């Protein structure tokens, strides 16, 4: 039996030992996990046991969405080598969502996900390097550190969910970390690793986040129709970073980039300016955000990377998270937590009659 | 607004096989319907990305109509079911942002329903007239807030 835990051992070291052991047992041939760079963390793919030391499985910063990295790797062909990816719960949900969209081929992939202490805004981390141990410590005390991002404070699923990912790593509310399986594949994996499955109670940690979320959904809503949204997006400089970082925005050709829909003859611009007493340039700034909401809002997993990527610090997650939440409620859909198809991928013959016609489709 | 009565601008996206045919039928039957409708013929109601509806509302339309075949009658078998989901998304987003979602209308009008076409257009125009101009149009004054 493998003893992974000793007193005062760092959780990252526990995971590193786990990875080394998995390499030795021949269960995996590659690992995708965060690794430190100068003042930040990015994802790394390693294929040798010696390289495990270079990793930081639980990083204080989420620069990219890990599922997006897996998408890039398996875009053309499925992975040939058995790979273990260490993902945050939100990334694991993204992974599941992208499988539904046929963007990830899950063949040969194992996902390990853990009780997430939250992440620090990548820009804040450059100026103040907070080690992940500090975040985990406040998590063990039952407090959400005030250094973590807004989207992490209001996370709906901060811990592993059954069926999302294969192996769970429990930290919260337990003296020693536990491994547990989330799927049958994960169970096999742990049996082969000779690890006894453990249990821990994460309900308090989840409840805390849900409470924050309820409050947040109520308080931070953008109201006021067009005026409200224009005010909210007033500083937006149309860089489209939010779209680039969004793991759900995977289209190769974006509706809003180099699309002939937005090519107009010069005379049009002058006519608009005539009609509206002047127009702002570039045009269709708000349309980009509202359009993106329409395209990906039903599948927003809530990683909050749009907000982190914004160079002018618009709290974009309040737009995508809250409106996305409304959309998901209408369709009774939770992205990435179960096997339901995303709303935009399916339809039923009898549904949403109340949205047809002026008074709910009377004839 | 001037003292003139408010004439709404309503952009209609009508599917080629049903609602556009109904518009033709209404015309050849000499049925009157308001001139505030600006029809755009599309091949299928599902080709209309909700972004186009939103853009019409943003750029000056007071309301938009998406017309398609009745469920089960789509020329492309399932286009109108997809269009319905898309309209649900568009309406929910608008409502969520604090905007009146009645200004997006989805209506099933088949090729033989010329009278229904005229009636729906008249009723909807009256309805929007009562509501007044849309506040989702350009509110941006260049002077800033």
CSV table of C-alpha atoms in Angstrom, one decimal:
chain,number,residue,atom,x,y,z
A,1,UNK,CA,0.0,0.0,0.0
A,2,UNK,CA,1.3,3.3,-1.0
A,3,UNK,CA,1.6,5.9,1.7
A,4,UNK,CA,1.5,9.3,0.1
A,5,UNK,CA,0.8,11.5,3.0
A,6,UNK,CA,3.0,12.5,5.9
A,7,UNK,CA,2.7,15.3,8.4
A,8,UNK,CA,3.4,18.7,7.0
A,9,UNK,CA,3.8,17.4,3.5
A,10,UNK,CA,2.6,19.9,0.9
A,11,UNK,CA,-0.4,18.9,-1.2
A,12,UNK,CA,1.6,19.6,-4.4
A,13,UNK,CA,4.2,17.1,-3.3
A,14,UNK,CA,1.5,14.5,-2.6
A,15,UNK,CA,0.3,14.9,-6.1
A,16,UNK,CA,3.8,14.8,-7.5
A,17,UNK,CA,4.4,11.5,-5.7
A,18,UNK,CA,1.1,10.3,-7.1
A,19,UNK,CA,2.2,11.2,-10.6
A,20,UNK,CA,5.6,9.6,-10.3
A,21,UNK,CA,4.1,6.4,-8.9
A,22,UNK,CA,1.6,6.4,-11.9
A,23,UNK,CA,4.5,6.7,-14.3
A,24,UNK,CA,6.3,3.8,-12.5
A,25,UNK,CA,3.2,1.6,-12.7
A,26,UNK,CA,2.9,2.4,-16.4
A,27,UNK,CA,-0.6,3.8,-16.0
A,28,UNK,CA,0.3,7.1,-17.7
A,29,UNK,CA,2.8,8.2,-20.3
A,30,UNK,CA,2.2,11.9,-20.1
A,31,UNK,CA,0.9,14.6,-17.8
A,32,UNK,CA,-0.7,17.9,-18.4
A,33,UNK,CA,-0.5,20.2,-15.4
A,34,UNK,CA,0.5,23.7,-14.5
A,35,UNK,CA,4.1,24.7,-14.2
A,36,UNK,CA,5.7,27.8,-12.8
A,37,UNK,CA,7.0,30.5,-15.1
A,38,UNK,CA,8.3,34.0,-14.1
A,39,UNK,CA,5.6,35.4,-11.8
A,40,UNK,CA,2.9,33.1,-13.2
A,41,UNK,CA,1.9,29.6,-14.1
A,42,UNK,CA,1.1,28.1,-17.4
A,43,UNK,CA,0.2,24.6,-18.5
A,44,UNK,CA,2.9,22.1,-19.3
A,45,UNK,CA,2.9,18.7,-21.1
A,46,UNK,CA,5.5,16.3,-19.8
A,47,UNK,CA,6.3,12.8,-21.0
A,48,UNK,CA,9.0,11.7,-18.6
A,49,UNK,CA,8.9,10.8,-14.9
A,50,UNK,CA,11.9,13.0,-14.2
A,51,UNK,CA,10.0,16.1,-15.4
A,52,UNK,CA,7.3,15.7,-12.8
A,53,UNK,CA,9.4,17.8,-10.4
A,54,UNK,CA,9.0,20.8,-12.8
A,55,UNK,CA,5.2,20.8,-12.2
A,56,UNK,CA,3.0,22.6,-9.7
A,57,UNK,CA,-0.1,20.5,-9.9
A,58,UNK,CA,-2.2,23.0,-7.8
A,59,UNK,CA,-1.3,26.5,-8.9
A,60,UNK,CA,-2.5,29.7,-7.4
A,61,UNK,CA,-3.1,31.2,-10.9
A,62,UNK,CA,-5.2,30.0,-13.8
A,63,UNK,CA,-3.8,31.6,-16.8
A,64,UNK,CA,-5.5,29.4,-19.3
A,65,UNK,CA,-8.3,26.9,-19.1
A,66,UNK,CA,-6.7,23.5,-19.1
A,67,UNK,CA,-9.5,21.9,-21.1
A,68,UNK,CA,-8.7,24.4,-23.9
A,69,UNK,CA,-5.2,23.0,-23.9
A,70,UNK,CA,-6.5,19.5,-24.3
A,71,UNK,CA,-8.7,20.7,-27.1
A,72,UNK,CA,-5.6,22.0,-28.9
A,73,UNK,CA,-3.8,18.7,-28.5
A,74,UNK,CA,-6.7,16.5,-29.6
A,75,UNK,CA,-8.1,18.8,-32.3
A,76,UNK,CA,-6.8,16.8,-35.3
A,77,UNK,CA,-6.2,13.3,-33.8
A,78,UNK,CA,-6.9,11.6,-30.5
A,79,UNK,CA,-4.0,11.3,-28.1
A,80,UNK,CA,-2.0,8.0,-28.6
A,81,UNK,CA,-0.4,8.1,-25.2
A,82,UNK,CA,-2.1,7.7,-21.9
A,83,UNK,CA,-2.3,11.2,-20.4
A,84,UNK,CA,-3.3,12.4,-17.0
A,85,UNK,CA,-4.5,16.0,-16.9
A,86,UNK,CA,-4.8,17.8,-13.6
A,87,UNK,CA,-7.6,20.2,-13.9
A,88,UNK,CA,-9.6,22.5,-11.6
A,89,UNK,CA,-13.3,21.7,-11.2
A,90,UNK,CA,-14.3,24.4,-13.6
A,91,UNK,CA,-11.8,23.1,-16.1
A,92,UNK,CA,-13.1,19.6,-15.7
A,93,UNK,CA,-16.6,20.9,-16.4
A,94,UNK,CA,-15.2,22.6,-19.5
A,95,UNK,CA,-13.6,19.4,-20.5
A,96,UNK,CA,-16.9,17.6,-20.3
A,97,UNK,CA,-18.7,20.4,-22.1
A,98,UNK,CA,-16.1,20.4,-25.0
A,99,UNK,CA,-16.5,16.6,-25.4
A,100,UNK,CA,-20.2,17.2,-26.0
A,101,UNK,CA,-19.3,19.7,-28.6
A,102,UNK,CA,-16.9,17.2,-30.3
A,103,UNK,CA,-14.0,19.5,-29.6
A,104,UNK,CA,-12.1,17.1,-27.4
A,105,UNK,CA,-11.4,13.5,-28.0
A,106,UNK,CA,-11.3,11.9,-24.5
A,107,UNK,CA,-9.5,8.8,-25.7
A,108,UNK,CA,-6.6,7.9,-23.4
A,109,UNK,CA,-7.2,10.9,-21.1
A,110,UNK,CA,-7.5,10.7,-17.4
A,111,UNK,CA,-8.7,13.7,-15.5
A,112,UNK,CA,-7.7,14.4,-11.9
A,113,UNK,CA,-9.6,17.2,-10.2
A,114,UNK,CA,-9.4,18.6,-6.7
A,115,UNK,CA,-11.1,20.7,-4.1
A,116,UNK,CA,-10.3,24.1,-5.5
A,117,UNK,CA,-9.1,26.9,-3.1
A,118,UNK,CA,-9.7,29.5,-5.9
A,119,UNK,CA,-7.2,31.3,-8.0
A,120,UNK,CA,-5.6,34.7,-7.9
A,121,UNK,CA,-6.0,37.2,-10.8
A,122,UNK,CA,-3.0,36.6,-13.0
A,123,UNK,CA,-2.2,40.3,-13.0
A,124,UNK,CA,-2.3,40.6,-9.3
A,125,UNK,CA,0.0,37.7,-8.9
A,126,UNK,CA,2.7,39.5,-10.9
A,127,UNK,CA,2.8,42.1,-8.2
A,128,UNK,CA,2.2,40.0,-5.2
A,129,UNK,CA,3.2,36.3,-5.3
A,130,UNK,CA,0.9,34.5,-3.0
A,131,UNK,CA,1.8,30.8,-2.6
A,132,UNK,CA,-1.0,28.4,-3.2
A,133,UNK,CA,-0.4,27.0,0.3
A,134,UNK,CA,-1.8,30.3,1.7
A,135,UNK,CA,-5.0,29.8,-0.3
A,136,UNK,CA,-5.3,26.2,0.8
A,137,UNK,CA,-4.7,27.2,4.4
A,138,UNK,CA,-7.6,29.7,4.4
A,139,UNK,CA,-9.7,27.0,2.7
A,140,UNK,CA,-8.9,24.6,5.5
A,141,UNK,CA,-10.0,27.3,8.0
A,142,UNK,CA,-13.3,27.5,6.0
A,143,UNK,CA,-12.7,30.9,4.6
A,144,UNK,CA,-12.5,32.0,1.0
A,145,UNK,CA,-9.3,34.0,0.8
A,146,UNK,CA,-10.1,37.6,-0.2
A,147,UNK,CA,-7.3,37.5,-2.7
A,148,UNK,CA,-9.1,35.1,-5.1
A,149,UNK,CA,-10.9,36.2,-8.2
A,150,UNK,CA,-14.5,37.3,-8.1
A,151,UNK,CA,-15.6,34.3,-10.3
A,152,UNK,CA,-13.9,31.9,-7.8
A,153,UNK,CA,-15.7,33.4,-4.9
A,154,UNK,CA,-19.0,32.8,-6.5
A,155,UNK,CA,-18.2,29.4,-8.1
A,156,UNK,CA,-21.1,27.1,-8.2
A,157,UNK,CA,-19.1,23.8,-8.1
A,158,UNK,CA,-15.8,24.4,-6.4
A,159,UNK,CA,-15.2,20.6,-5.7
A,160,UNK,CA,-15.1,17.5,-7.9
A,161,UNK,CA,-18.5,16.2,-9.1
A,162,UNK,CA,-19.3,12.5,-9.7
A,163,UNK,CA,-18.9,11.7,-13.4
A,164,UNK,CA,-16.9,14.8,-14.2
A,165,UNK,CA,-13.3,13.8,-14.5
A,166,UNK,CA,-12.0,10.4,-13.3
A,167,UNK,CA,-10.2,10.9,-10.0
A,168,UNK,CA,-10.9,13.3,-7.2
A,169,UNK,CA,-8.4,14.7,-4.7
A,170,UNK,CA,-10.0,15.9,-1.5
A,171,UNK,CA,-8.4,18.5,0.6
A,172,UNK,CA,-11.1,20.4,2.3
A,173,UNK,CA,-12.4,19.3,5.7
A,174,UNK,CA,-9.9,16.5,6.2
A,175,UNK,CA,-6.6,16.2,8.0
A,176,UNK,CA,-5.0,14.1,5.4
A,177,UNK,CA,-5.8,14.4,1.7
A,178,UNK,CA,-7.9,11.7,0.1
A,179,UNK,CA,-8.2,10.3,-3.3
A,180,UNK,CA,-11.6,9.1,-4.6
A,181,UNK,CA,-12.9,7.9,-7.9
A,182,UNK,CA,-15.5,9.8,-10.0
A,183,UNK,CA,-15.9,7.3,-12.7
A,184,UNK,CA,-15.3,3.5,-13.2
A,185,UNK,CA,-12.1,4.3,-15.1
A,186,UNK,CA,-11.0,6.3,-12.1
A,187,UNK,CA,-11.8,3.5,-9.8
A,188,UNK,CA,-9.7,1.1,-11.9
A,189,UNK,CA,-6.9,3.6,-11.9
A,190,UNK,CA,-6.9,3.9,-8.1
A,191,UNK,CA,-7.0,0.2,-7.7
A,192,UNK,CA,-4.0,-0.2,-9.9
A,193,UNK,CA,-2.3,2.5,-8.0
A,194,UNK,CA,-3.1,0.6,-4.8
A,195,UNK,CA,-4.7,3.6,-3.2
A,196,UNK,CA,-7.5,3.2,-0.8
A,197,UNK,CA,-10.4,5.5,-1.7
A,198,UNK,CA,-11.2,8.0,1.0
A,199,UNK,CA,-14.0,10.3,1.9
A,200,UNK,CA,-14.4,13.9,3.1
A,201,UNK,CA,-17.3,16.2,3.5
A,202,UNK,CA,-17.2,19.2,1.1
A,203,UNK,CA,-20.7,20.4,1.7
A,204,UNK,CA,-19.8,23.4,3.9
A,205,UNK,CA,-17.2,24.6,1.3
A,206,UNK,CA,-19.7,24.3,-1.5
A,207,UNK,CA,-22.5,25.9,0.5
A,208,UNK,CA,-20.3,28.9,1.2
A,209,UNK,CA,-19.8,29.5,-2.5
A,210,UNK,CA,-23.4,29.0,-3.4
A,211,UNK,CA,-24.4,31.5,-0.8
A,212,UNK,CA,-22.0,34.0,-2.3
A,213,UNK,CA,-23.4,33.2,-5.7
A,214,UNK,CA,-27.0,33.8,-4.7
A,215,UNK,CA,-26.1,37.2,-3.4
A,216,UNK,CA,-23.9,38.0,-6.3
A,217,UNK,CA,-26.6,37.0,-8.9
A,218,UNK,CA,-28.9,39.4,-7.2
A,219,UNK,CA,-26.6,42.3,-6.6
A,220,UNK,CA,-24.4,42.5,-9.6
A,221,UNK,CA,-26.9,42.1,-12.4
A,222,UNK,CA,-26.6,44.6,-15.2
A,223,UNK,CA,-29.9,46.4,-15.6
A,224,UNK,CA,-31.2,49.3,-17.6
A,225,UNK,CA,-31.5,47.8,-21.1
A,226,UNK,CA,-29.3,49.3,-23.7
A,227,UNK,CA,-28.2,52.2,-21.6
A,228,UNK,CA,-27.1,49.8,-18.8
A,229,UNK,CA,-25.1,47.6,-21.0
A,230,UNK,CA,-23.5,50.6,-22.9
A,231,UNK,CA,-22.4,52.0,-19.5
A,232,UNK,CA,-21.1,48.6,-18.4
A,233,UNK,CA,-19.1,48.3,-21.6
A,234,UNK,CA,-18.0,51.9,-21.8
A,235,UNK,CA,-14.3,51.2,-21.5
A,236,UNK,CA,-14.3,48.2,-23.8
A,237,UNK,CA,-11.7,48.6,-26.4
A,238,UNK,CA,-12.9,45.8,-28.7
A,239,UNK,CA,-9.7,43.7,-28.3
A,240,UNK,CA,-11.7,40.4,-28.2
A,241,UNK,CA,-9.5,39.0,-25.5
A,242,UNK,CA,-12.5,37.7,-23.7
A,243,UNK,CA,-13.4,35.7,-26.7
A,244,UNK,CA,-9.9,34.4,-27.2
A,245,UNK,CA,-9.7,33.2,-23.6
A,246,UNK,CA,-13.2,31.7,-23.4
A,247,UNK,CA,-12.9,27.9,-23.7
A,248,UNK,CA,-16.4,27.7,-25.0
A,249,UNK,CA,-15.7,30.1,-27.9
A,250,UNK,CA,-13.8,27.5,-29.9
A,251,UNK,CA,-15.0,28.4,-33.4
A,252,UNK,CA,-12.1,28.7,-35.9
A,253,UNK,CA,-14.0,31.3,-37.8
A,254,UNK,CA,-15.7,33.8,-35.5
A,255,UNK,CA,-18.9,35.6,-36.5
A,256,UNK,CA,-17.3,38.8,-35.2
A,257,UNK,CA,-13.9,38.5,-36.8
A,258,UNK,CA,-13.2,39.3,-40.4
A,259,UNK,CA,-16.8,38.5,-41.2
A,260,UNK,CA,-18.4,40.0,-44.3
A,261,UNK,CA,-21.5,40.8,-42.2
A,262,UNK,CA,-19.5,43.7,-40.8
A,263,UNK,CA,-18.0,45.0,-44.0
A,264,UNK,CA,-20.0,48.0,-45.1
A,265,UNK,CA,-19.6,50.5,-47.9
A,266,UNK,CA,-18.3,53.8,-46.8
A,267,UNK,CA,-21.5,55.6,-47.6
A,268,UNK,CA,-23.3,53.5,-45.0
A,269,UNK,CA,-21.1,54.9,-42.2
A,270,UNK,CA,-21.9,58.5,-43.3
A,271,UNK,CA,-25.6,57.8,-43.5
A,272,UNK,CA,-25.6,56.3,-40.0
A,273,UNK,CA,-23.7,59.3,-38.7
A,274,UNK,CA,-26.3,61.6,-40.4
A,275,UNK,CA,-29.2,59.7,-38.8
A,276,UNK,CA,-27.9,59.3,-35.4
A,277,UNK,CA,-26.1,62.6,-34.9
A,278,UNK,CA,-22.7,60.9,-34.9
A,279,UNK,CA,-21.7,57.3,-34.3
A,280,UNK,CA,-19.0,55.7,-32.3
A,281,UNK,CA,-16.2,53.8,-34.0
A,282,UNK,CA,-15.5,51.0,-34.3
A,283,UNK,CA,-19.2,50.1,-34.7
A,284,UNK,CA,-21.0,47.1,-33.2
A,285,UNK,CA,-19.0,47.0,-29.9
A,286,UNK,CA,-22.0,46.1,-27.8
A,287,UNK,CA,-23.2,43.7,-30.4
A,288,UNK,CA,-20.0,41.7,-30.0
A,289,UNK,CA,-20.7,41.0,-26.4
A,290,UNK,CA,-24.5,40.5,-26.7
A,291,UNK,CA,-23.8,38.2,-29.7
A,292,UNK,CA,-21.2,36.2,-27.8
A,293,UNK,CA,-23.8,35.8,-25.0
A,294,UNK,CA,-26.2,34.4,-27.5
A,295,UNK,CA,-23.6,32.0,-28.9
A,296,UNK,CA,-22.0,30.7,-25.8
A,297,UNK,CA,-24.1,31.8,-22.9
A,298,UNK,CA,-26.0,28.5,-22.6
A,299,UNK,CA,-22.7,26.7,-22.0
A,300,UNK,CA,-20.8,29.2,-19.8
A,301,UNK,CA,-19.0,27.1,-17.3
A,302,UNK,CA,-18.1,30.0,-15.1
A,303,UNK,CA,-14.3,29.9,-15.2
A,304,UNK,CA,-14.2,33.7,-15.3
A,305,UNK,CA,-11.3,33.9,-17.7
A,306,UNK,CA,-13.1,36.6,-19.7
A,307,UNK,CA,-12.9,38.9,-16.7
A,308,UNK,CA,-9.2,38.0,-16.0
A,309,UNK,CA,-8.3,38.7,-19.7
A,310,UNK,CA,-9.9,42.1,-19.9
A,311,UNK,CA,-7.1,44.7,-20.2
A,312,UNK,CA,-9.4,47.5,-18.9
A,313,UNK,CA,-10.8,45.5,-16.0
A,314,UNK,CA,-14.4,45.3,-17.0
A,315,UNK,CA,-16.0,42.8,-14.7
A,316,UNK,CA,-17.2,40.7,-17.6
A,317,UNK,CA,-18.1,37.7,-15.6
A,318,UNK,CA,-21.0,39.6,-14.2
A,319,UNK,CA,-22.4,39.8,-17.8
A,320,UNK,CA,-21.6,36.3,-19.0
A,321,UNK,CA,-22.1,34.6,-15.6
A,322,UNK,CA,-25.4,36.2,-14.7
A,323,UNK,CA,-27.0,36.3,-18.1
A,324,UNK,CA,-25.6,32.8,-18.7
A,325,UNK,CA,-27.2,31.6,-15.5
A,326,UNK,CA,-30.6,33.0,-16.7
A,327,UNK,CA,-30.2,31.2,-20.0
A,328,UNK,CA,-29.3,27.9,-18.3
A,329,UNK,CA,-32.3,28.2,-16.0
A,330,UNK,CA,-34.6,28.6,-19.0
A,331,UNK,CA,-33.2,25.4,-20.6
A,332,UNK,CA,-32.8,23.6,-17.3
A,333,UNK,CA,-29.2,22.9,-18.2
A,334,UNK,CA,-26.0,22.9,-16.2
A,335,UNK,CA,-23.0,23.0,-18.4
A,336,UNK,CA,-20.5,20.2,-17.8
A,337,UNK,CA,-22.0,18.5,-14.8
A,338,UNK,CA,-24.0,15.7,-16.5
A,339,UNK,CA,-24.5,14.1,-19.9
A,340,UNK,CA,-27.3,16.3,-21.2
A,341,UNK,CA,-26.7,17.9,-24.6
A,342,UNK,CA,-26.1,21.6,-24.7
A,343,UNK,CA,-29.3,23.5,-25.6
A,344,UNK,CA,-28.0,24.7,-28.9
A,345,UNK,CA,-27.2,21.1,-30.0
A,346,UNK,CA,-30.7,19.6,-29.7
A,347,UNK,CA,-34.4,20.4,-29.9
A,348,UNK,CA,-37.6,18.8,-29.0
A,349,UNK,CA,-40.8,18.9,-31.1
A,350,UNK,CA,-42.9,20.2,-28.3
A,351,UNK,CA,-41.3,22.8,-26.1
A,352,UNK,CA,-41.2,26.5,-25.5
A,353,UNK,CA,-44.7,27.1,-26.9
A,354,UNK,CA,-44.9,30.2,-24.7
A,355,UNK,CA,-42.2,31.9,-26.7
A,356,UNK,CA,-44.1,31.7,-29.9
A,357,UNK,CA,-46.6,34.4,-30.9
A,358,UNK,CA,-47.5,37.6,-29.1
A,359,UNK,CA,-49.5,36.1,-26.2
A,360,UNK,CA,-47.9,32.7,-26.0
A,361,UNK,CA,-49.0,31.0,-29.2
A,362,UNK,CA,-52.8,31.0,-28.9
A,363,UNK,CA,-53.4,29.7,-32.4
B,1,UNK,CA,-40.7,62.5,-31.0
B,2,UNK,CA,-42.5,65.0,-33.2
B,3,UNK,CA,-46.3,65.4,-32.9
B,4,UNK,CA,-46.7,63.0,-35.8
B,5,UNK,CA,-48.1,59.7,-34.8
B,6,UNK,CA,-45.4,57.2,-33.9
B,7,UNK,CA,-44.8,54.8,-36.8
B,8,UNK,CA,-42.8,51.9,-35.7
B,9,UNK,CA,-40.1,50.2,-37.8
B,10,UNK,CA,-40.5,46.5,-37.7
B,11,UNK,CA,-37.9,44.3,-39.4
B,12,UNK,CA,-39.3,40.9,-40.4
B,13,UNK,CA,-37.3,37.9,-41.3
B,14,UNK,CA,-39.6,35.6,-43.3
B,15,UNK,CA,-38.8,32.1,-44.4
B,16,UNK,CA,-38.8,31.5,-48.1
B,17,UNK,CA,-41.2,28.6,-48.1
B,18,UNK,CA,-44.0,29.6,-45.7
B,19,UNK,CA,-44.1,33.1,-44.3
B,20,UNK,CA,-42.8,34.8,-47.5
B,21,UNK,CA,-45.4,32.9,-49.5
B,22,UNK,CA,-48.0,34.0,-47.0
B,23,UNK,CA,-46.9,37.6,-47.5
B,24,UNK,CA,-47.3,37.1,-51.3
B,25,UNK,CA,-50.7,35.6,-50.8
B,26,UNK,CA,-51.8,38.5,-48.6
B,27,UNK,CA,-50.6,40.8,-51.3
B,28,UNK,CA,-52.4,39.0,-54.2
B,29,UNK,CA,-55.5,38.7,-52.0
B,30,UNK,CA,-55.4,42.5,-51.6
B,31,UNK,CA,-55.3,42.3,-47.9
B,32,UNK,CA,-54.0,45.4,-46.2
B,33,UNK,CA,-51.2,45.3,-43.7
B,34,UNK,CA,-49.2,48.1,-42.2
B,35,UNK,CA,-46.2,49.5,-44.1
B,36,UNK,CA,-44.2,49.5,-41.0
B,37,UNK,CA,-43.0,46.0,-41.7
B,38,UNK,CA,-39.7,45.7,-43.5
B,39,UNK,CA,-39.6,42.2,-44.8
B,40,UNK,CA,-36.4,40.3,-45.5
B,41,UNK,CA,-36.7,37.0,-47.2
B,42,UNK,CA,-34.4,34.2,-45.8
B,43,UNK,CA,-34.2,30.6,-46.9
B,44,UNK,CA,-35.2,29.3,-43.5
B,45,UNK,CA,-36.1,30.7,-40.1
B,46,UNK,CA,-33.1,28.8,-38.7
B,47,UNK,CA,-30.6,30.7,-40.9
B,48,UNK,CA,-31.4,33.8,-38.8
B,49,UNK,CA,-28.7,34.0,-36.1
B,50,UNK,CA,-30.3,35.9,-33.2
B,51,UNK,CA,-27.4,38.4,-33.5
B,52,UNK,CA,-29.2,39.7,-36.6
B,53,UNK,CA,-32.4,40.3,-34.6
B,54,UNK,CA,-30.4,42.1,-31.9
B,55,UNK,CA,-28.6,44.2,-34.5
B,56,UNK,CA,-31.8,45.3,-36.0
B,57,UNK,CA,-33.0,46.4,-32.6
B,58,UNK,CA,-29.8,48.2,-31.9
B,59,UNK,CA,-29.6,50.0,-35.2
B,60,UNK,CA,-33.1,51.5,-35.2
B,61,UNK,CA,-35.8,48.9,-35.4
B,62,UNK,CA,-38.6,49.1,-32.8
B,63,UNK,CA,-39.3,45.4,-33.1
B,64,UNK,CA,-38.4,42.3,-35.1
B,65,UNK,CA,-40.5,39.4,-36.3
B,66,UNK,CA,-39.2,36.0,-37.3
B,67,UNK,CA,-41.6,34.1,-39.4
B,68,UNK,CA,-41.3,30.4,-40.1
B,69,UNK,CA,-43.3,27.3,-41.1
B,70,UNK,CA,-45.5,25.6,-38.5
B,71,UNK,CA,-43.7,22.9,-36.4
B,72,UNK,CA,-43.5,19.8,-38.5
B,73,UNK,CA,-43.8,21.6,-41.8
B,74,UNK,CA,-40.3,22.9,-42.2
B,75,UNK,CA,-39.0,22.6,-45.8
B,76,UNK,CA,-35.7,21.5,-44.2
B,77,UNK,CA,-37.4,19.2,-41.8
B,78,UNK,CA,-36.2,20.7,-38.5
B,79,UNK,CA,-35.2,24.3,-39.2
B,80,UNK,CA,-38.0,25.9,-37.3
B,81,UNK,CA,-37.4,23.9,-34.1
B,82,UNK,CA,-33.8,25.3,-34.1
B,83,UNK,CA,-35.1,28.8,-34.8
B,84,UNK,CA,-37.4,28.5,-31.8
B,85,UNK,CA,-34.6,27.6,-29.5
B,86,UNK,CA,-32.6,30.5,-30.9
B,87,UNK,CA,-35.4,32.9,-30.3
B,88,UNK,CA,-35.7,31.6,-26.8
B,89,UNK,CA,-32.1,32.4,-26.3
B,90,UNK,CA,-32.4,35.9,-27.8
B,91,UNK,CA,-35.5,36.7,-25.7
B,92,UNK,CA,-33.9,35.5,-22.5
B,93,UNK,CA,-30.8,37.5,-23.1
B,94,UNK,CA,-32.8,40.7,-23.8
B,95,UNK,CA,-35.0,40.1,-20.7
B,96,UNK,CA,-31.9,39.5,-18.6
B,97,UNK,CA,-30.4,42.8,-19.6
B,98,UNK,CA,-33.6,44.6,-18.6
B,99,UNK,CA,-35.1,45.0,-22.0
B,100,UNK,CA,-38.7,44.3,-23.2
B,101,UNK,CA,-38.5,40.8,-24.8
B,102,UNK,CA,-41.9,41.3,-26.6
B,103,UNK,CA,-40.0,43.2,-29.2
B,104,UNK,CA,-38.8,40.0,-30.7
B,105,UNK,CA,-41.7,38.0,-32.1
B,106,UNK,CA,-41.6,34.4,-33.4
B,107,UNK,CA,-44.6,33.4,-35.4
B,108,UNK,CA,-45.5,30.4,-37.5
B,109,UNK,CA,-47.4,31.4,-40.6
B,110,UNK,CA,-47.8,28.8,-43.4
B,111,UNK,CA,-47.9,29.6,-47.1
B,112,UNK,CA,-51.7,29.3,-47.2
B,113,UNK,CA,-52.3,31.7,-44.3
B,114,UNK,CA,-52.4,35.0,-46.1
B,115,UNK,CA,-55.1,36.4,-43.8
B,116,UNK,CA,-53.2,35.3,-40.7
B,117,UNK,CA,-50.1,37.1,-42.1
B,118,UNK,CA,-52.1,40.3,-42.5
B,119,UNK,CA,-53.7,39.9,-39.1
B,120,UNK,CA,-50.5,39.2,-37.2
B,121,UNK,CA,-48.7,42.2,-38.9
B,122,UNK,CA,-51.6,44.5,-38.1
B,123,UNK,CA,-51.9,43.3,-34.5
B,124,UNK,CA,-48.2,43.5,-33.8
B,125,UNK,CA,-47.8,46.9,-35.3
B,126,UNK,CA,-50.7,48.1,-33.1
B,127,UNK,CA,-49.1,46.5,-30.1
B,128,UNK,CA,-45.7,48.1,-30.7
B,129,UNK,CA,-47.4,51.5,-31.4
B,130,UNK,CA,-49.0,51.3,-28.0
B,131,UNK,CA,-45.6,50.5,-26.4
B,132,UNK,CA,-43.9,53.4,-28.1
B,133,UNK,CA,-40.4,53.6,-29.5
B,134,UNK,CA,-37.8,51.0,-28.4
B,135,UNK,CA,-35.2,52.1,-25.9
B,136,UNK,CA,-32.8,49.5,-27.3
B,137,UNK,CA,-32.0,51.9,-30.2
B,138,UNK,CA,-29.0,54.2,-30.2
B,139,UNK,CA,-29.0,56.0,-26.8
B,140,UNK,CA,-25.4,56.9,-27.2
B,141,UNK,CA,-24.9,60.6,-27.1
B,142,UNK,CA,-21.4,61.5,-28.2
B,143,UNK,CA,-21.0,63.9,-25.3
B,144,UNK,CA,-20.8,61.1,-22.9
B,145,UNK,CA,-22.9,60.6,-19.8
